[in-house]
mmCIF file of C-alpha atoms in Angstrom:
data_model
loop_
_atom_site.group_PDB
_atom_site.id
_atom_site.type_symbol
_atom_site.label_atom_id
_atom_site.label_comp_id
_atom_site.label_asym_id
_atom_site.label_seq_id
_atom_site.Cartn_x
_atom_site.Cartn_y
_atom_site.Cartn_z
ATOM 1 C CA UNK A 1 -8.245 -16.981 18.597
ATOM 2 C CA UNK A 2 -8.706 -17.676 15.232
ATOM 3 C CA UNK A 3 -8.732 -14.328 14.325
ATOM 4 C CA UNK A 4 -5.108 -13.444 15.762
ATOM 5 C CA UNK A 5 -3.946 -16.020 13.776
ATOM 6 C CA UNK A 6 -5.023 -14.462 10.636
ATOM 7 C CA UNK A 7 -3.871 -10.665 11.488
ATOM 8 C CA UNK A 8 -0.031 -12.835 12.397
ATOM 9 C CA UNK A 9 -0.493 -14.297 8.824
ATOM 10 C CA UNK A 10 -0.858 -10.808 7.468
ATOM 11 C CA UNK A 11 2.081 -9.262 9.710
ATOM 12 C CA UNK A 12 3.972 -11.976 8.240
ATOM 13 C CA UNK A 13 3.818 -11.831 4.750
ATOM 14 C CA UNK A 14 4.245 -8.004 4.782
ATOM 15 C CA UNK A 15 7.822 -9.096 6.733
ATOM 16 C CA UNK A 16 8.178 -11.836 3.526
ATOM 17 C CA UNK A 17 7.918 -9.035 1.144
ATOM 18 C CA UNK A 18 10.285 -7.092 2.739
ATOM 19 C CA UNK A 19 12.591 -9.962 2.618
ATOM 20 C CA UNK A 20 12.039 -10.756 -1.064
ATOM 21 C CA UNK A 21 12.814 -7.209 -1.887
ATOM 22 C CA UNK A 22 16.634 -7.545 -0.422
ATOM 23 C CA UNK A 23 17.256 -11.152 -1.491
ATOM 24 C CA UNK A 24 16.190 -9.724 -5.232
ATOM 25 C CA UNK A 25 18.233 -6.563 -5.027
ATOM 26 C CA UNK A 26 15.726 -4.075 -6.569
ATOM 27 C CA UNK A 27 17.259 -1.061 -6.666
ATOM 28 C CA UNK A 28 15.839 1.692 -4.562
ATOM 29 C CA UNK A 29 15.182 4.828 -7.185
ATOM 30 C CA UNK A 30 12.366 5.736 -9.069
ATOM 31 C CA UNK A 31 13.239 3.944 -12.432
ATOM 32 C CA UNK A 32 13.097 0.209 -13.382
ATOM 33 C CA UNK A 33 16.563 -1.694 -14.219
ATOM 34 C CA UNK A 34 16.959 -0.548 -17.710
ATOM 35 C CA UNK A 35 16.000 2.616 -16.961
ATOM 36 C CA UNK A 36 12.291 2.905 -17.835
ATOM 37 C CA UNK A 37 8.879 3.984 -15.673
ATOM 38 C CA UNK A 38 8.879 4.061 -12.176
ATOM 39 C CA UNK A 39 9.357 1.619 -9.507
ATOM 40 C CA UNK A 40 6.680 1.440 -7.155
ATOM 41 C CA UNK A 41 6.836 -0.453 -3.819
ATOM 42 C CA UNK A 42 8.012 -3.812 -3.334
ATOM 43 C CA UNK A 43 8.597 -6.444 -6.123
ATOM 44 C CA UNK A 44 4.535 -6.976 -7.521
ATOM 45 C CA UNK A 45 2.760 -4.708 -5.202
ATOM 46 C CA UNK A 46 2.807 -1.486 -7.192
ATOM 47 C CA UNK A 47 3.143 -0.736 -10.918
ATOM 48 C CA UNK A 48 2.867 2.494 -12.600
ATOM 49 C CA UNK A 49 2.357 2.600 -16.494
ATOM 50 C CA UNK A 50 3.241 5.834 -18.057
ATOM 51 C CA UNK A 51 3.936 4.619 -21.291
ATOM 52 C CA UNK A 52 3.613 2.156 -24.112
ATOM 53 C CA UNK A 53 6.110 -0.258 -25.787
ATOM 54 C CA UNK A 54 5.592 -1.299 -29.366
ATOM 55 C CA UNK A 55 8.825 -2.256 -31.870
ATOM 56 C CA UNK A 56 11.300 -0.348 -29.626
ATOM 57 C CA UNK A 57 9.005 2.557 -29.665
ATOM 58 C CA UNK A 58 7.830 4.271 -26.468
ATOM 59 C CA UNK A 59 5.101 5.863 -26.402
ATOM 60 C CA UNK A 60 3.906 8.301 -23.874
ATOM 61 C CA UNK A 61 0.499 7.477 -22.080
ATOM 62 C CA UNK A 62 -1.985 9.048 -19.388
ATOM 63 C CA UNK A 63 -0.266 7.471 -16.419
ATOM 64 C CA UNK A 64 -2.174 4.497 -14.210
ATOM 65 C CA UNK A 65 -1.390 3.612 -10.929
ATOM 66 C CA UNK A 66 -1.986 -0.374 -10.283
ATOM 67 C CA UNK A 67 -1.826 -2.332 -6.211
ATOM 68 C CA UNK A 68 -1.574 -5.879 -6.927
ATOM 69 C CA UNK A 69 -2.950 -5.603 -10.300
ATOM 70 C CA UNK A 70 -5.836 -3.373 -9.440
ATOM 71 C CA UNK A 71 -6.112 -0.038 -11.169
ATOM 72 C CA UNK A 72 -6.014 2.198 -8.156
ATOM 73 C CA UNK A 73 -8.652 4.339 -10.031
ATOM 74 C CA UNK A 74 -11.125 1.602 -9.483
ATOM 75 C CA UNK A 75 -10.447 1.344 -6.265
ATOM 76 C CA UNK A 76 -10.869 4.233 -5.746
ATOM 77 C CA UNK A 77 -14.286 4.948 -7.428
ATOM 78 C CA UNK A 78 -15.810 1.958 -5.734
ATOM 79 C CA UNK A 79 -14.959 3.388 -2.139
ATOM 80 C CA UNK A 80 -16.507 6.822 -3.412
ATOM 81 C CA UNK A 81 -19.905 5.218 -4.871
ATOM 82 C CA UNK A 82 -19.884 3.452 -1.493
ATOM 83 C CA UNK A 83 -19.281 6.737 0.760
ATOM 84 C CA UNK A 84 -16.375 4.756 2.349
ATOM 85 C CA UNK A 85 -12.748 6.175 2.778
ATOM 86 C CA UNK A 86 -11.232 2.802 1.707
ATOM 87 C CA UNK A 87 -7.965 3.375 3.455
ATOM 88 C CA UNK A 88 -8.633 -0.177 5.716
ATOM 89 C CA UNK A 89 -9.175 -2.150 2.161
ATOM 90 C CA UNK A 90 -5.868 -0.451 0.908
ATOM 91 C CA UNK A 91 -3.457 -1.506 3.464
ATOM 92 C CA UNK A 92 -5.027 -5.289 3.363
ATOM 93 C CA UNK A 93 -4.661 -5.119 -0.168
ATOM 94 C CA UNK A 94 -1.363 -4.611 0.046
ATOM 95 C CA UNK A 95 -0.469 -5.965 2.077
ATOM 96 C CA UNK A 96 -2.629 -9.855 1.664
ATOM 97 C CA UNK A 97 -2.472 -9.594 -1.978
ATOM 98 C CA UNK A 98 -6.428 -9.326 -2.298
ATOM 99 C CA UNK A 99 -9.097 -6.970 -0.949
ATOM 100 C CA UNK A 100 -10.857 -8.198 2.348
ATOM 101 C CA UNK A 101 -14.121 -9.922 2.780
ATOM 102 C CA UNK A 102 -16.486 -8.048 4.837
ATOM 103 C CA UNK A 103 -15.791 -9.839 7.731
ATOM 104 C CA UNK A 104 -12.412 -9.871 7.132
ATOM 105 C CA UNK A 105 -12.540 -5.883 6.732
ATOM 106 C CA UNK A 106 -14.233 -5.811 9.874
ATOM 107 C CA UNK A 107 -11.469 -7.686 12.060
ATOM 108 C CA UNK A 108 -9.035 -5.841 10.211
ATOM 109 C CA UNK A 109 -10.276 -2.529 10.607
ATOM 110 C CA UNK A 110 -10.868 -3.499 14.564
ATOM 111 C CA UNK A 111 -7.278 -4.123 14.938
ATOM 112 C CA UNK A 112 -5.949 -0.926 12.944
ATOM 113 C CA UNK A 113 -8.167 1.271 14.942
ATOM 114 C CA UNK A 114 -6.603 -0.261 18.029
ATOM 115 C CA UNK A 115 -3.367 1.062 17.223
ATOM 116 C CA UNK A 116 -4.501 4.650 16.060
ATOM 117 C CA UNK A 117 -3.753 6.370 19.507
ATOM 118 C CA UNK A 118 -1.130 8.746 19.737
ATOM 119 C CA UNK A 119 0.685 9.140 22.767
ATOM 120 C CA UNK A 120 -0.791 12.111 25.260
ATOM 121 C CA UNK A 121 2.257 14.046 24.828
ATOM 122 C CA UNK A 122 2.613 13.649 20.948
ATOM 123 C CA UNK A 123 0.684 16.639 19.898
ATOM 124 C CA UNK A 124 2.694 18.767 22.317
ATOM 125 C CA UNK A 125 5.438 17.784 20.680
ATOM 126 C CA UNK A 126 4.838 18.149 17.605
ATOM 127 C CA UNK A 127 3.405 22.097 18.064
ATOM 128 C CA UNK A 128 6.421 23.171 19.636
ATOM 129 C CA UNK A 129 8.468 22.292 17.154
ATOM 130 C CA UNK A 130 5.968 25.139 15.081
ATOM 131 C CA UNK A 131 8.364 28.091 13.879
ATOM 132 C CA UNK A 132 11.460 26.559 14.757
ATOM 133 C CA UNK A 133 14.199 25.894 11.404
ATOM 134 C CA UNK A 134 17.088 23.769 10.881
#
């Protein structure tokens, strides 16, 4: 029981965020307001830094990708050191604002895999649309 209550907490907050993104009126393309770098997701989930500021002088840089203030590239390397695919700590990254416990993982990843199934018919579907152009 108590662990429904925690995945509604989660489903909830990502429905906050989407919520604070219209109420602040970010604008939807790739640049920031005054016309700098690149937006990434919703208000503080993403950031992308492909460039340094100093006295009115940008400065080009090797670009880093950051979820909630973690350099993706860490991520990244601690999911390969650990042989994991990481994709489960991702999404409850973003969408809880921290990575997950182990046990929290483990609930989490329960319920994702839970909705993984495609419908019988899907793959059908999708091959006989092979060939075909608008």
């Amino acid at each position: 029981m108590n662990s429904c209550r925690s995945l509604r907490k989660i489903t909830v907050k990502a429905s906050q965020s989407t919520r604070n993104y219209l109420h602040l009126q970010r604008q939807t393309g790739l640049r920031n307001q005054d016309g700098s770098g690149v937006l990434v997701g919703l208000t503080n989930i993403g950031d992308v830094v492909g460039y340094e500021k100093k006295d009115n002088v940008v400065t080009p840089c090797e670009g880093r990708l950051y979820y909630r203030g973690i350099n993706v590239e860490d991520l990244v390397h601690g999911f390969q050191k650990d042989k994991r695919h990481g994709f489960d700590e991702n999404v409850y990254l973003l969408m809880t604002g921290k990575l997950p416990g182990k046990e929290d993982l483990e609930l989490f990843s329960s319920y994702m895999a839970g909705h993984r199934d495609l419908p019988n018919n899907f793959v059908n579907l999708i091959l006989s649309f092979r060939g075909r152009t608008s």
